[in-house]
Amino acid sequence: MFLICLFSFFLSLLNTKFVIFLSEKLEIYDKPDKRKIHSKLTSRLGGFGFFVPFLITLFLYSLLVKGFEITDFLICVFPIFFLGLYDDLFGINPIIKLAAQIFASFIAFNLGFRIDYIYFPFVGYLFFGGLSLFLTIFWLVGLSNALNLVDGMDGLASGVAILILLSMAIVSYVLDRNFVFIISIILLFSMTGFFVFNINPARIFMGDSGSLTVGFIIGLISISGFMKGLTLVTLFSIIIMLIIPVADTFWAIIRRSVSGRSIFSPDKGHFHHMLLEKGWSVRKINSLFRGITVMGSLVFFFVFLPQEYFLFTASFLIFGYLFLFLLESIVIGVRKSA
């Protein structure tokens, strides 16, 4: 498994470097404007940079380990990735984009990625029945767009996503939920290879092919591993772990609705924009948001893990936070000395 993860990381490093080169040759850029933070032409094909190595590594693992089935998972994910890639290359109407996400979520529901019931203390089980489809679509579409909304600053969405994936990998490993663990850990290392080039000032952005896909995958594996049957406590803990993208999404909906604008209209009212206006540096904002994600993940650990595992596994998560900070420092240092 360790070798598989290293393979995923280095393949992502090489592929992301190639995608940056290809973007420069084909002039596929995210151009600066008054709404955006960056001031230079930057590749927006980051999703292609890390998703392809993720797929190759996942396929390789499925060949090496008999019984590890990924067909249904790929059928669910491919439509979202190609939707995001098309949007990165050509742009797409927000309504059509939303409809395509709903369709992909409908496919996932029919392939078994669904939220079936919730358990209320002192009351018992409430099976959702026909509402299961609505709740599943709401969860998957919501998470896809939540991570997409957070992707407005160098290293922000990628860093938060890496820590969420690490949390899911840790808990699924302890609970022996192999499918969630493998997906989480391979995607985690693929994204870390991409993260090297996404550090401020970023040479490449996640783009919709990256943020939509990762958000959708997090939604899928959370359902597969932790949400088929919910309790109020487990639902609360998962939302707390995802607090940054979830809170930013609800704030965007409220803010745009109150001002009479479409909830799909872009703006500079996100939490990271507000902190930038107050004089915070990009690195300081990243550190804060990653720290909040770690704190939320500790709640997730407390709910799902046996007590004897909590301190040991929490140390892995804190190490992940420190590793991102150290990797950031190394990359910035190398760039300055070059």
Tab-separated table of C-alpha atoms in Angstrom:
chain	number	residue	atom	x	y	z
A	1	MET	CA	0.000	0.000	0.000
A	2	PHE	CA	2.853	2.359	0.812
A	3	LEU	CA	4.418	1.789	-2.611
A	4	ILE	CA	1.048	2.310	-4.295
A	5	CYS	CA	0.672	5.644	-2.491
A	6	LEU	CA	4.178	6.776	-3.445
A	7	PHE	CA	3.468	5.810	-7.042
A	8	SER	CA	0.298	7.911	-6.975
A	9	PHE	CA	2.175	10.901	-5.513
A	10	PHE	CA	5.079	10.918	-7.960
A	11	LEU	CA	2.867	10.188	-10.955
A	12	SER	CA	0.729	13.176	-9.952
A	13	LEU	CA	3.829	15.351	-9.621
A	14	LEU	CA	4.947	14.450	-13.142
A	15	ASN	CA	1.507	14.669	-14.696
A	16	THR	CA	0.678	18.021	-13.088
A	17	LYS	CA	3.996	19.385	-14.333
A	18	PHE	CA	3.100	18.138	-17.821
A	19	VAL	CA	-0.395	19.678	-17.619
A	20	ILE	CA	1.135	23.068	-16.715
A	21	PHE	CA	3.419	22.781	-19.760
A	22	LEU	CA	0.487	21.727	-21.965
A	23	SER	CA	-1.673	24.600	-20.699
A	24	GLU	CA	1.060	27.077	-21.627
A	25	LYS	CA	1.400	25.632	-25.113
A	26	LEU	CA	-2.375	25.538	-25.737
A	27	GLU	CA	-2.993	28.784	-23.811
A	28	ILE	CA	-5.607	27.230	-21.516
A	29	TYR	CA	-5.605	29.720	-18.657
A	30	ASP	CA	-7.724	31.108	-15.880
A	31	LYS	CA	-7.463	34.785	-16.733
A	32	PRO	CA	-7.333	37.420	-13.958
A	33	ASP	CA	-10.313	39.732	-13.485
A	34	LYS	CA	-11.739	42.000	-10.769
A	35	ARG	CA	-13.480	39.056	-9.044
A	36	LYS	CA	-10.377	36.860	-8.830
A	37	ILE	CA	-7.378	37.058	-6.545
A	38	HIS	CA	-4.601	35.924	-8.887
A	39	SER	CA	-2.859	38.468	-11.103
A	40	LYS	CA	-1.263	36.299	-13.799
A	41	LEU	CA	-2.342	33.708	-16.348
A	42	THR	CA	-2.617	30.355	-14.565
A	43	SER	CA	-3.568	26.878	-15.768
A	44	ARG	CA	-7.018	25.764	-14.636
A	45	LEU	CA	-6.603	22.069	-15.508
A	46	GLY	CA	-5.467	20.860	-12.092
A	47	GLY	CA	-8.197	18.237	-12.002
A	48	PHE	CA	-6.660	16.555	-15.026
A	49	GLY	CA	-3.292	16.800	-13.277
A	50	PHE	CA	-4.209	14.666	-10.273
A	51	PHE	CA	-7.328	12.766	-11.376
A	52	VAL	CA	-5.583	10.802	-14.136
A	53	PRO	CA	-2.817	9.555	-11.772
A	54	PHE	CA	-5.537	8.699	-9.249
A	55	LEU	CA	-7.354	6.608	-11.864
A	56	ILE	CA	-4.181	4.857	-13.040
A	57	THR	CA	-3.156	4.011	-9.475
A	58	LEU	CA	-6.664	2.856	-8.545
A	59	PHE	CA	-6.820	0.639	-11.629
A	60	LEU	CA	-3.385	-0.793	-10.830
A	61	TYR	CA	-4.493	-1.576	-7.276
A	62	SER	CA	-7.663	-3.282	-8.545
A	63	LEU	CA	-5.484	-5.523	-10.741
A	64	LEU	CA	-3.161	-6.410	-7.869
A	65	VAL	CA	-5.905	-7.073	-5.303
A	66	LYS	CA	-8.600	-9.531	-6.330
A	67	GLY	CA	-12.134	-8.619	-5.340
A	68	PHE	CA	-11.583	-4.861	-5.199
A	69	GLU	CA	-14.360	-3.647	-7.499
A	70	ILE	CA	-14.269	-0.094	-8.845
A	71	THR	CA	-16.631	-0.260	-11.835
A	72	ASP	CA	-19.670	1.299	-10.126
A	73	PHE	CA	-17.516	3.968	-8.528
A	74	LEU	CA	-16.002	4.988	-11.881
A	75	ILE	CA	-19.413	5.045	-13.578
A	76	CYS	CA	-20.500	7.592	-10.944
A	77	VAL	CA	-17.365	9.743	-11.061
A	78	PHE	CA	-16.593	9.976	-14.777
A	79	PRO	CA	-19.627	12.169	-15.664
A	80	ILE	CA	-18.653	14.714	-13.004
A	81	PHE	CA	-15.010	14.809	-14.074
A	82	PHE	CA	-15.839	15.298	-17.758
A	83	LEU	CA	-18.461	17.898	-16.853
A	84	GLY	CA	-15.845	19.857	-14.921
A	85	LEU	CA	-13.242	19.416	-17.649
A	86	TYR	CA	-15.656	20.693	-20.297
A	87	ASP	CA	-16.440	23.710	-18.102
A	88	ASP	CA	-12.709	24.403	-17.642
A	89	LEU	CA	-12.101	24.258	-21.385
A	90	PHE	CA	-15.192	25.905	-22.849
A	91	GLY	CA	-17.474	27.121	-20.051
A	92	ILE	CA	-21.003	25.913	-19.419
A	93	ASN	CA	-24.351	27.361	-18.361
A	94	PRO	CA	-24.836	27.022	-14.558
A	95	ILE	CA	-28.303	25.457	-14.949
A	96	ILE	CA	-27.002	22.824	-17.368
A	97	LYS	CA	-24.085	22.242	-15.022
A	98	LEU	CA	-26.431	21.679	-12.080
A	99	ALA	CA	-28.651	19.366	-14.142
A	100	ALA	CA	-25.619	17.264	-15.092
A	101	GLN	CA	-24.602	16.980	-11.425
A	102	ILE	CA	-28.114	15.862	-10.499
A	103	PHE	CA	-28.004	13.250	-13.258
A	104	ALA	CA	-24.630	11.923	-12.012
A	105	SER	CA	-26.051	11.759	-8.472
A	106	PHE	CA	-29.078	9.866	-9.789
A	107	ILE	CA	-26.716	7.315	-11.333
A	108	ALA	CA	-24.878	6.995	-8.020
A	109	PHE	CA	-28.153	6.438	-6.174
A	110	ASN	CA	-29.147	3.639	-8.537
A	111	LEU	CA	-25.738	2.006	-8.103
A	112	GLY	CA	-26.176	1.805	-4.339
A	113	PHE	CA	-24.657	5.053	-3.058
A	114	ARG	CA	-27.698	6.176	-1.090
A	115	ILE	CA	-28.765	7.483	2.317
A	116	ASP	CA	-31.471	5.059	3.479
A	117	TYR	CA	-32.541	6.001	7.004
A	118	ILE	CA	-31.816	7.979	10.150
A	119	TYR	CA	-31.930	6.829	13.761
A	120	PHE	CA	-33.481	9.116	16.370
A	121	PRO	CA	-32.591	8.463	20.016
A	122	PHE	CA	-35.595	7.235	22.052
A	123	VAL	CA	-37.685	7.122	18.855
A	124	GLY	CA	-36.091	4.562	16.567
A	125	TYR	CA	-35.413	4.270	12.849
A	126	LEU	CA	-36.975	6.543	10.266
A	127	PHE	CA	-36.625	5.113	6.760
A	128	PHE	CA	-36.612	7.780	4.078
A	129	GLY	CA	-38.279	5.767	1.342
A	130	GLY	CA	-38.797	8.018	-1.682
A	131	LEU	CA	-37.000	10.877	0.068
A	132	SER	CA	-33.807	8.840	-0.033
A	133	LEU	CA	-33.239	9.875	-3.649
A	134	PHE	CA	-33.706	13.569	-2.843
A	135	LEU	CA	-31.387	13.446	0.187
A	136	THR	CA	-28.697	11.557	-1.708
A	137	ILE	CA	-28.771	14.010	-4.612
A	138	PHE	CA	-28.764	16.954	-2.199
A	139	TRP	CA	-25.711	15.565	-0.394
A	140	LEU	CA	-23.677	14.750	-3.516
A	141	VAL	CA	-24.507	17.916	-5.445
A	142	GLY	CA	-24.068	20.019	-2.315
A	143	LEU	CA	-20.593	18.687	-1.541
A	144	SER	CA	-19.457	18.983	-5.161
A	145	ASN	CA	-20.361	22.653	-5.245
A	146	ALA	CA	-19.213	23.309	-1.690
A	147	LEU	CA	-15.621	22.393	-2.479
A	148	ASN	CA	-15.905	24.302	-5.751
A	149	LEU	CA	-16.894	27.470	-3.862
A	150	VAL	CA	-13.944	27.142	-1.481
A	151	ASP	CA	-11.570	26.877	-4.451
A	152	GLY	CA	-10.974	30.601	-4.673
A	153	MET	CA	-7.470	30.959	-3.262
A	154	ASP	CA	-4.128	29.218	-3.816
A	155	GLY	CA	-3.881	25.979	-1.844
A	156	LEU	CA	-7.157	26.458	0.027
A	157	ALA	CA	-9.534	23.847	-1.411
A	158	SER	CA	-6.734	21.346	-2.049
A	159	GLY	CA	-5.359	21.641	1.499
A	160	VAL	CA	-8.786	21.306	3.115
A	161	ALA	CA	-9.673	18.348	0.846
A	162	ILE	CA	-6.399	16.563	1.660
A	163	LEU	CA	-7.115	16.788	5.394
A	164	ILE	CA	-10.716	15.596	4.937
A	165	LEU	CA	-9.486	12.626	2.888
A	166	LEU	CA	-6.844	11.870	5.521
A	167	SER	CA	-9.526	11.875	8.222
A	168	MET	CA	-11.711	9.513	6.208
A	169	ALA	CA	-8.744	7.238	5.483
A	170	ILE	CA	-7.832	7.027	9.184
A	171	VAL	CA	-11.344	6.240	10.384
A	172	SER	CA	-12.099	3.777	7.580
A	173	TYR	CA	-8.809	1.947	8.237
A	174	VAL	CA	-9.590	1.503	11.934
A	175	LEU	CA	-13.179	0.424	11.171
A	176	ASP	CA	-11.999	-1.916	8.370
A	177	ARG	CA	-13.982	-0.216	5.629
A	178	ASN	CA	-11.570	-1.124	2.887
A	179	PHE	CA	-13.230	0.537	-0.113
A	180	VAL	CA	-13.360	3.958	1.570
A	181	PHE	CA	-9.789	3.596	2.824
A	182	ILE	CA	-8.324	2.740	-0.585
A	183	ILE	CA	-10.176	5.502	-2.428
A	184	SER	CA	-9.291	8.064	0.248
A	185	ILE	CA	-5.610	7.233	0.574
A	186	ILE	CA	-4.882	7.042	-3.167
A	187	LEU	CA	-6.728	10.288	-3.915
A	188	LEU	CA	-4.997	11.885	-0.923
A	189	PHE	CA	-1.530	11.153	-2.331
A	190	SER	CA	-2.519	12.145	-5.867
A	191	MET	CA	-3.788	15.478	-4.566
A	192	THR	CA	-0.617	16.001	-2.535
A	193	GLY	CA	1.434	15.742	-5.736
A	194	PHE	CA	-0.804	18.402	-7.278
A	195	PHE	CA	-0.651	20.497	-4.087
A	196	VAL	CA	3.067	21.137	-4.645
A	197	PHE	CA	2.164	23.267	-7.690
A	198	ASN	CA	-0.969	24.772	-6.098
A	199	ILE	CA	0.948	26.483	-3.284
A	200	ASN	CA	0.802	30.288	-3.374
A	201	PRO	CA	1.639	31.694	-5.850
A	202	ALA	CA	-0.060	28.790	-7.629
A	203	ARG	CA	1.182	27.550	-10.983
A	204	ILE	CA	-2.056	25.635	-11.523
A	205	PHE	CA	-5.599	25.700	-10.127
A	206	MET	CA	-7.886	22.770	-9.389
A	207	GLY	CA	-10.498	24.021	-11.817
A	208	ASP	CA	-13.981	22.543	-11.909
A	209	SER	CA	-12.561	19.221	-13.110
A	210	GLY	CA	-10.719	19.079	-9.800
A	211	SER	CA	-12.978	20.675	-7.202
A	212	LEU	CA	-16.276	19.232	-8.454
A	213	THR	CA	-14.783	15.754	-8.798
A	214	VAL	CA	-13.101	15.680	-5.391
A	215	GLY	CA	-16.223	17.039	-3.695
A	216	PHE	CA	-18.331	14.390	-5.417
A	217	ILE	CA	-15.902	11.613	-4.438
A	218	ILE	CA	-15.907	12.768	-0.806
A	219	GLY	CA	-19.705	12.645	-0.958
A	220	LEU	CA	-19.676	9.124	-2.439
A	221	ILE	CA	-17.247	7.611	0.054
A	222	SER	CA	-18.908	9.318	3.010
A	223	ILE	CA	-22.174	7.640	1.990
A	224	SER	CA	-20.462	4.324	1.325
A	225	GLY	CA	-18.542	4.283	4.580
A	226	PHE	CA	-20.454	6.303	7.140
A	227	MET	CA	-23.880	7.467	5.970
A	228	LYS	CA	-26.029	4.645	4.566
A	229	GLY	CA	-27.775	4.635	7.910
A	230	LEU	CA	-27.477	7.866	9.876
A	231	THR	CA	-27.860	8.889	13.461
A	232	LEU	CA	-28.123	12.540	14.388
A	233	VAL	CA	-24.700	12.309	16.051
A	234	THR	CA	-22.956	10.780	13.028
A	235	LEU	CA	-24.543	13.313	10.673
A	236	PHE	CA	-23.464	16.140	12.966
A	237	SER	CA	-19.883	14.840	13.151
A	238	ILE	CA	-19.565	14.512	9.363
A	239	ILE	CA	-20.909	18.038	8.810
A	240	ILE	CA	-18.499	19.394	11.438
A	241	MET	CA	-15.591	17.708	9.636
A	242	LEU	CA	-16.743	19.403	6.407
A	243	ILE	CA	-17.457	22.686	8.178
A	244	ILE	CA	-15.378	24.958	5.911
A	245	PRO	CA	-16.995	24.044	2.553
A	246	VAL	CA	-20.454	23.551	4.110
A	247	ALA	CA	-20.469	26.874	5.976
A	248	ASP	CA	-19.102	28.796	2.998
A	249	THR	CA	-21.795	27.315	0.759
A	250	PHE	CA	-24.664	28.266	3.077
A	251	TRP	CA	-23.204	31.745	3.543
A	252	ALA	CA	-22.966	32.174	-0.261
A	253	ILE	CA	-26.608	31.110	-0.738
A	254	ILE	CA	-27.851	33.458	2.000
A	255	ARG	CA	-25.676	36.362	0.841
A	256	ARG	CA	-26.708	36.128	-2.796
A	257	SER	CA	-30.385	35.521	-2.050
A	258	VAL	CA	-30.626	38.537	0.278
A	259	SER	CA	-28.982	40.771	-2.346
A	260	GLY	CA	-31.428	39.543	-4.998
A	261	ARG	CA	-28.783	37.846	-7.147
A	262	SER	CA	-28.721	34.325	-8.510
A	263	ILE	CA	-27.148	31.822	-6.108
A	264	PHE	CA	-24.960	30.772	-9.057
A	265	SER	CA	-23.507	34.243	-9.572
A	266	PRO	CA	-19.835	34.531	-8.550
A	267	ASP	CA	-18.680	37.177	-6.094
A	268	LYS	CA	-15.923	38.071	-3.648
A	269	GLY	CA	-17.918	37.568	-0.453
A	270	HIS	CA	-16.468	34.217	0.615
A	271	PHE	CA	-14.803	33.843	4.007
A	272	HIS	CA	-11.301	33.864	2.517
A	273	HIS	CA	-12.089	37.061	0.589
A	274	MET	CA	-13.255	38.731	3.805
A	275	LEU	CA	-10.043	37.789	5.603
A	276	LEU	CA	-7.913	38.979	2.676
A	277	GLU	CA	-9.653	42.356	2.862
A	278	LYS	CA	-8.739	42.533	6.557
A	279	GLY	CA	-5.079	42.136	5.642
A	280	TRP	CA	-4.566	38.423	6.284
A	281	SER	CA	-1.965	36.692	4.129
A	282	VAL	CA	-2.875	33.729	1.919
A	283	ARG	CA	-0.715	31.420	4.020
A	284	LYS	CA	-2.288	32.581	7.280
A	285	ILE	CA	-5.803	32.006	5.905
A	286	ASN	CA	-4.809	28.547	4.690
A	287	SER	CA	-3.396	27.668	8.098
A	288	LEU	CA	-6.588	28.844	9.813
A	289	PHE	CA	-8.949	26.935	7.517
A	290	ARG	CA	-6.866	23.767	7.712
A	291	GLY	CA	-6.784	24.101	11.495
A	292	ILE	CA	-10.586	24.390	11.602
A	293	THR	CA	-10.820	21.279	9.391
A	294	VAL	CA	-8.539	19.400	11.800
A	295	MET	CA	-10.693	20.416	14.771
A	296	GLY	CA	-13.825	19.302	12.930
A	297	SER	CA	-12.164	16.010	12.019
A	298	LEU	CA	-11.347	15.372	15.673
A	299	VAL	CA	-15.098	15.512	16.385
A	300	PHE	CA	-15.553	13.007	13.549
A	301	PHE	CA	-12.912	10.768	15.184
A	302	PHE	CA	-14.544	11.064	18.602
A	303	VAL	CA	-17.889	9.850	17.242
A	304	PHE	CA	-16.702	7.034	14.991
A	305	LEU	CA	-13.593	5.638	16.690
A	306	PRO	CA	-13.296	3.488	19.808
A	307	GLN	CA	-11.909	5.582	22.648
A	308	GLU	CA	-8.608	3.678	22.804
A	309	TYR	CA	-7.804	4.712	19.208
A	310	PHE	CA	-8.583	8.405	19.512
A	311	LEU	CA	-5.241	9.849	20.671
A	312	PHE	CA	-3.187	7.615	18.396
A	313	THR	CA	-5.189	8.440	15.272
A	314	ALA	CA	-5.486	12.126	16.152
A	315	SER	CA	-1.684	12.311	16.079
A	316	PHE	CA	-1.741	11.167	12.437
A	317	LEU	CA	-4.166	13.937	11.550
A	318	ILE	CA	-2.094	16.588	13.316
A	319	PHE	CA	0.988	15.248	11.531
A	320	GLY	CA	-0.884	15.684	8.240
A	321	TYR	CA	-1.580	19.322	9.099
A	322	LEU	CA	2.076	19.932	9.982
A	323	PHE	CA	3.241	18.081	6.880
A	324	LEU	CA	1.246	20.424	4.618
A	325	PHE	CA	2.741	23.416	6.424
A	326	LEU	CA	6.265	21.975	6.069
A	327	LEU	CA	5.748	21.081	2.400
A	328	GLU	CA	4.496	24.606	1.782
A	329	SER	CA	7.579	26.061	3.487
A	330	ILE	CA	9.946	23.880	1.467
A	331	VAL	CA	8.317	24.731	-1.868
A	332	ILE	CA	8.294	28.469	-1.092
A	333	GLY	CA	11.947	28.280	-0.008
A	334	VAL	CA	12.993	26.446	-3.171
A	335	ARG	CA	11.154	28.981	-5.358
A	336	LYS	CA	12.859	31.914	-3.621
A	337	SER	CA	16.312	30.385	-4.010
A	338	ALA	CA	15.769	29.467	-7.680
